[in-house]
mmCIF file with all atom_site columns, C-alpha atoms in Angstrom:
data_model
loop_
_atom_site.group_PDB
_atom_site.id
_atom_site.type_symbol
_atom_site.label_atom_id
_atom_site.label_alt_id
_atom_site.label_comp_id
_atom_site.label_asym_id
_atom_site.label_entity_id
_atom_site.label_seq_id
_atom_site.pdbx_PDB_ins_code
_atom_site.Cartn_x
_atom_site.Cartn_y
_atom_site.Cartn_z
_atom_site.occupancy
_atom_site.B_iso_or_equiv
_atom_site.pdbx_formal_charge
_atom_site.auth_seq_id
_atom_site.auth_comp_id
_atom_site.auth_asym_id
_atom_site.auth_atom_id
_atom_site.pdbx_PDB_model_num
ATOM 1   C CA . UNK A 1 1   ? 0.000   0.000  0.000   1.00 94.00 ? 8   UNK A CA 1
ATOM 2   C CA . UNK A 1 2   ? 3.161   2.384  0.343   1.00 97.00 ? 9   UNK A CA 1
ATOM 3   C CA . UNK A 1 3   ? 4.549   2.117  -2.718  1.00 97.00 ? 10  UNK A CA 1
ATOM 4   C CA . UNK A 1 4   ? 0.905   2.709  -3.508  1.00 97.00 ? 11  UNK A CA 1
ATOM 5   C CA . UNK A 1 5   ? 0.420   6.058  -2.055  1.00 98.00 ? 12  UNK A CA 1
ATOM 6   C CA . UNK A 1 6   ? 3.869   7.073  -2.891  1.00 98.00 ? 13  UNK A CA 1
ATOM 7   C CA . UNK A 1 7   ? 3.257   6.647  -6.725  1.00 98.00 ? 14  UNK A CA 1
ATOM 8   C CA . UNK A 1 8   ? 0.507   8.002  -6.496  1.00 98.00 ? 15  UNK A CA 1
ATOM 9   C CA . UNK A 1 9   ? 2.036   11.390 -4.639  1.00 98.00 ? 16  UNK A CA 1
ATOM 10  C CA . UNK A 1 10  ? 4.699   11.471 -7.197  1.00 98.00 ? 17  UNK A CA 1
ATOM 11  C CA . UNK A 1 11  ? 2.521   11.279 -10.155 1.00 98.00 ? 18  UNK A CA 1
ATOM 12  C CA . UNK A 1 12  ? 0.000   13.944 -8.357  1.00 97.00 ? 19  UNK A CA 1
ATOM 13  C CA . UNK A 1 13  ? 2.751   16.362 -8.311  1.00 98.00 ? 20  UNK A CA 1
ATOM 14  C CA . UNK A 1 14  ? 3.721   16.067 -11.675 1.00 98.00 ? 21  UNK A CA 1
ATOM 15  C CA . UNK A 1 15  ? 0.043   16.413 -12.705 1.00 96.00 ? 22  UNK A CA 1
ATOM 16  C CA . UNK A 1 16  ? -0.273  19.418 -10.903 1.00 96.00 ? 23  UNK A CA 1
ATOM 17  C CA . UNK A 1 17  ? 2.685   21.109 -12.452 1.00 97.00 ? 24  UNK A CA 1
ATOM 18  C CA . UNK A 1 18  ? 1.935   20.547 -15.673 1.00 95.00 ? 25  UNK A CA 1
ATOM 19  C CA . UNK A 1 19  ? -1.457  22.083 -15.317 1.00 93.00 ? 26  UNK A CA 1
ATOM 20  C CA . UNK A 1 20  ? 0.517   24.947 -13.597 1.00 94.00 ? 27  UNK A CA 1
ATOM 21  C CA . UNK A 1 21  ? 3.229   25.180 -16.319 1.00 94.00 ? 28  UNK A CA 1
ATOM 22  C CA . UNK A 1 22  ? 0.145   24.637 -18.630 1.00 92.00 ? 29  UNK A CA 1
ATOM 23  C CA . UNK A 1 23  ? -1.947  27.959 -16.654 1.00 90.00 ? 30  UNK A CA 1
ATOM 24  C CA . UNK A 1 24  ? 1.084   29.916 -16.681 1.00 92.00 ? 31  UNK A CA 1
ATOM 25  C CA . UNK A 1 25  ? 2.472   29.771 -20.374 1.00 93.00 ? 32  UNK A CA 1
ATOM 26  C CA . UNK A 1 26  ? -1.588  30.101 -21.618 1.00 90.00 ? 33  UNK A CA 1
ATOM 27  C CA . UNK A 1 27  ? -1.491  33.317 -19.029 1.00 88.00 ? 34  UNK A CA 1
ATOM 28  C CA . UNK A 1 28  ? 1.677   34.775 -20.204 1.00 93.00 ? 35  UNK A CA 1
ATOM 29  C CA . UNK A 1 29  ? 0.584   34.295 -23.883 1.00 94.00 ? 36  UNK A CA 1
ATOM 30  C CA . UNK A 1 30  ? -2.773  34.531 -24.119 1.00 92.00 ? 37  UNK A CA 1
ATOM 31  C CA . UNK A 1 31  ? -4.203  36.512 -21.473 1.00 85.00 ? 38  UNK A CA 1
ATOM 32  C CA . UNK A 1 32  ? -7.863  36.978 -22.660 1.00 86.00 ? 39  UNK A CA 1
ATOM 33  C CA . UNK A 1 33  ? -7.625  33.498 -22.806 1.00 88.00 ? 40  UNK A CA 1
ATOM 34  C CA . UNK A 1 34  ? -6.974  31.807 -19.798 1.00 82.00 ? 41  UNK A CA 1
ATOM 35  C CA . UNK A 1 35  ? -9.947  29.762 -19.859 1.00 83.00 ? 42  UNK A CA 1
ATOM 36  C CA . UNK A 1 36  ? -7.853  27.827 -23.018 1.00 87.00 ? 43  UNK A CA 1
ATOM 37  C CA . UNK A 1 37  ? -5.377  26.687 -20.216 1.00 88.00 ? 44  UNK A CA 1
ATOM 38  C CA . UNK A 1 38  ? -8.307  24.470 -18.641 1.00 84.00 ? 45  UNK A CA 1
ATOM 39  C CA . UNK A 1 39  ? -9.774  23.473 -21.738 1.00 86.00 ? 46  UNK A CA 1
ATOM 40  C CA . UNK A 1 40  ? -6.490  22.419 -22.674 1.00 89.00 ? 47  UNK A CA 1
ATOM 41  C CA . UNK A 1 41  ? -5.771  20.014 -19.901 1.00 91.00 ? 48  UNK A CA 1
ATOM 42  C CA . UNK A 1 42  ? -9.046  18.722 -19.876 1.00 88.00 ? 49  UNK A CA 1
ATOM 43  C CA . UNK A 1 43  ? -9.399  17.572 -22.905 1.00 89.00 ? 50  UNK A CA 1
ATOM 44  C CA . UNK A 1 44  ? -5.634  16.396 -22.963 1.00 91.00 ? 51  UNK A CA 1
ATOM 45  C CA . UNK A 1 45  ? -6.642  14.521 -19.489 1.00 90.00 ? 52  UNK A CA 1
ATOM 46  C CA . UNK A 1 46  ? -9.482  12.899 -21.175 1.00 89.00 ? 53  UNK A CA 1
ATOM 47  C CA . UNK A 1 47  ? -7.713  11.625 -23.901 1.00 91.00 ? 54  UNK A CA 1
ATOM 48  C CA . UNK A 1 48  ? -4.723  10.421 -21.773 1.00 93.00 ? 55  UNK A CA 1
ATOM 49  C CA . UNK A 1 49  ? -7.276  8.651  -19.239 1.00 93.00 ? 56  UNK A CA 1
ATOM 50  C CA . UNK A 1 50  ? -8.673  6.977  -21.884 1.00 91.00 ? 57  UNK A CA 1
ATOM 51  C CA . UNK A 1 51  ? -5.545  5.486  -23.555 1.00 92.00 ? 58  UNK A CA 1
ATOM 52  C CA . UNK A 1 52  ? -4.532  4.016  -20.449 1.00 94.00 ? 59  UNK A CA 1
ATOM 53  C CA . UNK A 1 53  ? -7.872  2.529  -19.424 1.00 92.00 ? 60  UNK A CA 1
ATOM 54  C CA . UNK A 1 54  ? -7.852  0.692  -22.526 1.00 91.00 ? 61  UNK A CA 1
ATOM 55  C CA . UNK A 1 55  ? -4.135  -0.158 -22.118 1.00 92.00 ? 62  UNK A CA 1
ATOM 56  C CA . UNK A 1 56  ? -5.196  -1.234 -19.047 1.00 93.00 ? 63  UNK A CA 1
ATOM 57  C CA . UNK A 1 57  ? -7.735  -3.247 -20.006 1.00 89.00 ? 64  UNK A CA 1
ATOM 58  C CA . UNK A 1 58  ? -5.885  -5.404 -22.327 1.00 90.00 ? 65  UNK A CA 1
ATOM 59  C CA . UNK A 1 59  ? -2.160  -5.445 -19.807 1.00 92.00 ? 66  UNK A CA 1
ATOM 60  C CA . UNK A 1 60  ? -3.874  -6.730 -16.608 1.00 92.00 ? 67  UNK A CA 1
ATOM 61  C CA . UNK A 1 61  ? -0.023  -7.479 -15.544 1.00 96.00 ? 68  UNK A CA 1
ATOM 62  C CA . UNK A 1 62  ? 0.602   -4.132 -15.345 1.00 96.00 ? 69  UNK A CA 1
ATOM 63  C CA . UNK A 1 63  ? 1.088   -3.166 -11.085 1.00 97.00 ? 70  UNK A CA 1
ATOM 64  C CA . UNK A 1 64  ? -1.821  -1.450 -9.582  1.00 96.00 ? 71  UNK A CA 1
ATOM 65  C CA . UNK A 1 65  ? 1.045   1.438  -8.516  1.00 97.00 ? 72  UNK A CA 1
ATOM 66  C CA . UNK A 1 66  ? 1.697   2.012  -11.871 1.00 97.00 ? 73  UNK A CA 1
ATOM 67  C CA . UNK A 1 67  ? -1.942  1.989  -12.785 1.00 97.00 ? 74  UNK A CA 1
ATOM 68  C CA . UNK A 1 68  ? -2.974  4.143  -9.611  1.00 97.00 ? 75  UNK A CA 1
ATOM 69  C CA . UNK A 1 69  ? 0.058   6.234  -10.440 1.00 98.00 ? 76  UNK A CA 1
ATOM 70  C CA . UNK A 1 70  ? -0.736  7.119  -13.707 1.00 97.00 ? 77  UNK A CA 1
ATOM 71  C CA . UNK A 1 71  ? -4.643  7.602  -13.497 1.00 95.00 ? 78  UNK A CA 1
ATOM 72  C CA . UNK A 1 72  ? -5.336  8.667  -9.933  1.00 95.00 ? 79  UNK A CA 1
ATOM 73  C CA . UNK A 1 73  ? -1.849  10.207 -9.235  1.00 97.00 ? 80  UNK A CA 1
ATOM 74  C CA . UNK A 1 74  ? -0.686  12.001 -13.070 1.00 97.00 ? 81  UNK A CA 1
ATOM 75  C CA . UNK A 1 75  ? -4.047  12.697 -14.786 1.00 94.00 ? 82  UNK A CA 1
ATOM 76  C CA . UNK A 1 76  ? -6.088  13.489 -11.287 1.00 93.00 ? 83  UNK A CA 1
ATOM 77  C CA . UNK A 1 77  ? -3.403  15.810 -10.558 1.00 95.00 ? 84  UNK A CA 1
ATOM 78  C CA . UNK A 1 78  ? -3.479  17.052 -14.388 1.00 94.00 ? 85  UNK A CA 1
ATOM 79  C CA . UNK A 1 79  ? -7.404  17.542 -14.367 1.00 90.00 ? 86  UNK A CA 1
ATOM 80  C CA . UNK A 1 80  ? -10.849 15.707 -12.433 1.00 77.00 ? 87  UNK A CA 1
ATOM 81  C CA . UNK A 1 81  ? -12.379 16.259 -15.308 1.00 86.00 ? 88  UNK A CA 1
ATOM 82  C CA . UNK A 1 82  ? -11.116 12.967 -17.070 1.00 82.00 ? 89  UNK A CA 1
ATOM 83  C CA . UNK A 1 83  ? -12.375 10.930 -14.403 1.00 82.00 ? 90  UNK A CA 1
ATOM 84  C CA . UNK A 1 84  ? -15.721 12.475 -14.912 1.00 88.00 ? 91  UNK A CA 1
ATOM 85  C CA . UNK A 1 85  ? -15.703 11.703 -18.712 1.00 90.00 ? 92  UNK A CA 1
ATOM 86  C CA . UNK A 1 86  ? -14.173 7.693  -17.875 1.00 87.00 ? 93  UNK A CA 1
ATOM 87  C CA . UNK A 1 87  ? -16.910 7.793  -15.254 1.00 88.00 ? 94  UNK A CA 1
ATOM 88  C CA . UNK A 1 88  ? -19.998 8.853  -17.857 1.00 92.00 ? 95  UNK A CA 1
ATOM 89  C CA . UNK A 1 89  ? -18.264 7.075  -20.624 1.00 93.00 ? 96  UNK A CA 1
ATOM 90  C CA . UNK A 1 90  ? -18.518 3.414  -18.130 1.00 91.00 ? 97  UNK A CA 1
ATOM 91  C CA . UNK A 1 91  ? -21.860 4.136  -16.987 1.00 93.00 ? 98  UNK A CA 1
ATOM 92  C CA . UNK A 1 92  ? -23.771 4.245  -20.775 1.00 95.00 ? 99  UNK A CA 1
ATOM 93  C CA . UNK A 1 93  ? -21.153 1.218  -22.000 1.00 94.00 ? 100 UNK A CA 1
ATOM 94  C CA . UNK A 1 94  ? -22.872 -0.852 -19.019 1.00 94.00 ? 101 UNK A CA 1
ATOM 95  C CA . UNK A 1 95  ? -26.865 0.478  -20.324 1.00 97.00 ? 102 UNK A CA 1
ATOM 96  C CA . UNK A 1 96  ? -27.404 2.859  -16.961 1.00 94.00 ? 103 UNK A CA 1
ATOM 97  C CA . UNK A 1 97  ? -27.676 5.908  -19.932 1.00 97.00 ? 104 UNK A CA 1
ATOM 98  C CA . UNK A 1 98  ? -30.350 7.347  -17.584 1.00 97.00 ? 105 UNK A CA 1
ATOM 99  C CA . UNK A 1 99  ? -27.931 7.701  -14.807 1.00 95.00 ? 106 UNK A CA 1
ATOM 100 C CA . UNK A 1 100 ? -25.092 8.539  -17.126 1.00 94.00 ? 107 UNK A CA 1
ATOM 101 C CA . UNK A 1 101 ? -27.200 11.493 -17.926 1.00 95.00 ? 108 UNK A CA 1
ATOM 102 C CA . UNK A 1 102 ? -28.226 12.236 -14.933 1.00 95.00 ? 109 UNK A CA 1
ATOM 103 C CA . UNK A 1 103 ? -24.551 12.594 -13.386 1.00 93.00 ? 110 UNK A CA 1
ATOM 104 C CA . UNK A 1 104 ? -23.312 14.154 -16.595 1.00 93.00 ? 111 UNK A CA 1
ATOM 105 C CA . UNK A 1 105 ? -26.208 16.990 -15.602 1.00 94.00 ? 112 UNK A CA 1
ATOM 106 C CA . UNK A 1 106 ? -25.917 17.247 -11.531 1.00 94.00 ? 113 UNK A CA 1
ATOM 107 C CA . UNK A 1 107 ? -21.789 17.208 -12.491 1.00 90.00 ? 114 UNK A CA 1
ATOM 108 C CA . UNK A 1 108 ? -21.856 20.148 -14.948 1.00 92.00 ? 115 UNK A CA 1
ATOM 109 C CA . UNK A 1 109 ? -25.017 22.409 -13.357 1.00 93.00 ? 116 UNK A CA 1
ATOM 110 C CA . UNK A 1 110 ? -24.536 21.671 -9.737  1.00 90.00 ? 117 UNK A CA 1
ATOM 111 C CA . UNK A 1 111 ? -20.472 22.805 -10.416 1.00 87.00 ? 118 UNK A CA 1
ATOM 112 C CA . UNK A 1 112 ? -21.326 25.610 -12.064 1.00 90.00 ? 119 UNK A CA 1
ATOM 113 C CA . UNK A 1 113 ? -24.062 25.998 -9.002  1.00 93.00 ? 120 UNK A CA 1
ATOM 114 C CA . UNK A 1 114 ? -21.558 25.344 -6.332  1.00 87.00 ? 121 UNK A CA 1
ATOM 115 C CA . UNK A 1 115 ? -19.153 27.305 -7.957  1.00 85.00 ? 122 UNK A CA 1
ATOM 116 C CA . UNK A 1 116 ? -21.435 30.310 -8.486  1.00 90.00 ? 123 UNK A CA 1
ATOM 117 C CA . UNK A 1 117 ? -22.664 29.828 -4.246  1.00 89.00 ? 124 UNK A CA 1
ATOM 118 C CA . UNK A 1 118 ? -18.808 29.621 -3.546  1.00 85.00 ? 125 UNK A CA 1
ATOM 119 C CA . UNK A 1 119 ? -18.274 32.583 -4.924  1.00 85.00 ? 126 UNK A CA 1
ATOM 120 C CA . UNK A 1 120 ? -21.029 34.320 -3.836  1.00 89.00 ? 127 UNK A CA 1
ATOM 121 C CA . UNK A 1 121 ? -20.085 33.212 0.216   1.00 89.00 ? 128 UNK A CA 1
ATOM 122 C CA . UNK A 1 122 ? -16.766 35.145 -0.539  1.00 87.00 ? 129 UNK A CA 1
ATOM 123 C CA . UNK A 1 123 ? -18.944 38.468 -1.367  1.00 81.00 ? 130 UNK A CA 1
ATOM 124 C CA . UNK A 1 124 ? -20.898 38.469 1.945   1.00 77.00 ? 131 UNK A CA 1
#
């Protein structure tokens, strides 16, 4: 379980400073444009999460610290959003489409929502 949480950890902070390296060039060069930075990752975190589920899939020899490090630790540190996607994505490929579509709406209203009331606490 250490070697576990450690790859994990060490993956998480290379996640994290991409996306930072990622925020910061996107800032520096396109400033009316930040939002591009998040885009960015996302989309690149989907795509990576979903190359190494299916790598995963088919390589079931492959260490659960590599696979935790890689998926939880790298692309959870690089973006949440790709677990979201891999989340919706296994929910319709197992028939539950009306949950799929349920979380896929709670997920992107009640963020914006909870966002929004976040925000809004600060302003009090």
């Amino acid at each position: 379980m250490i070697r576990t949480i450690l790859a994990v950890s060490v993956a998480g902070i290379a996640g994290t400073l991409l996306r930072f390296a990622t925020s910061t060039w996107v800032s520096a060069n396109w400033p009316r444009h930040f939002y591009v930075a998040t885009l960015a990752v996302n989309l690149v975190g989907c795509l990576i999460i979903g190359l190494l589920y299916g790598l995963f899939l088919t390589r079931p020899e492959v260490p659960i610290e590599i696979r935790a490090g890689l998926i939880v630790g790298f692309v959870g540190g690089l973006t949440t959003f790709s677990s979201f996607s891999l989340d919706t994505l296994r929910l319709l490929e197992s028939g539950q489409a009306p949950i799929a579509f349920g979380y896929l709406a709670i997920s992107v209203f009640g963020g914006l929502l909870a966002t929004w009331a976040g925000l809004s606490l600060t302003k009090l």
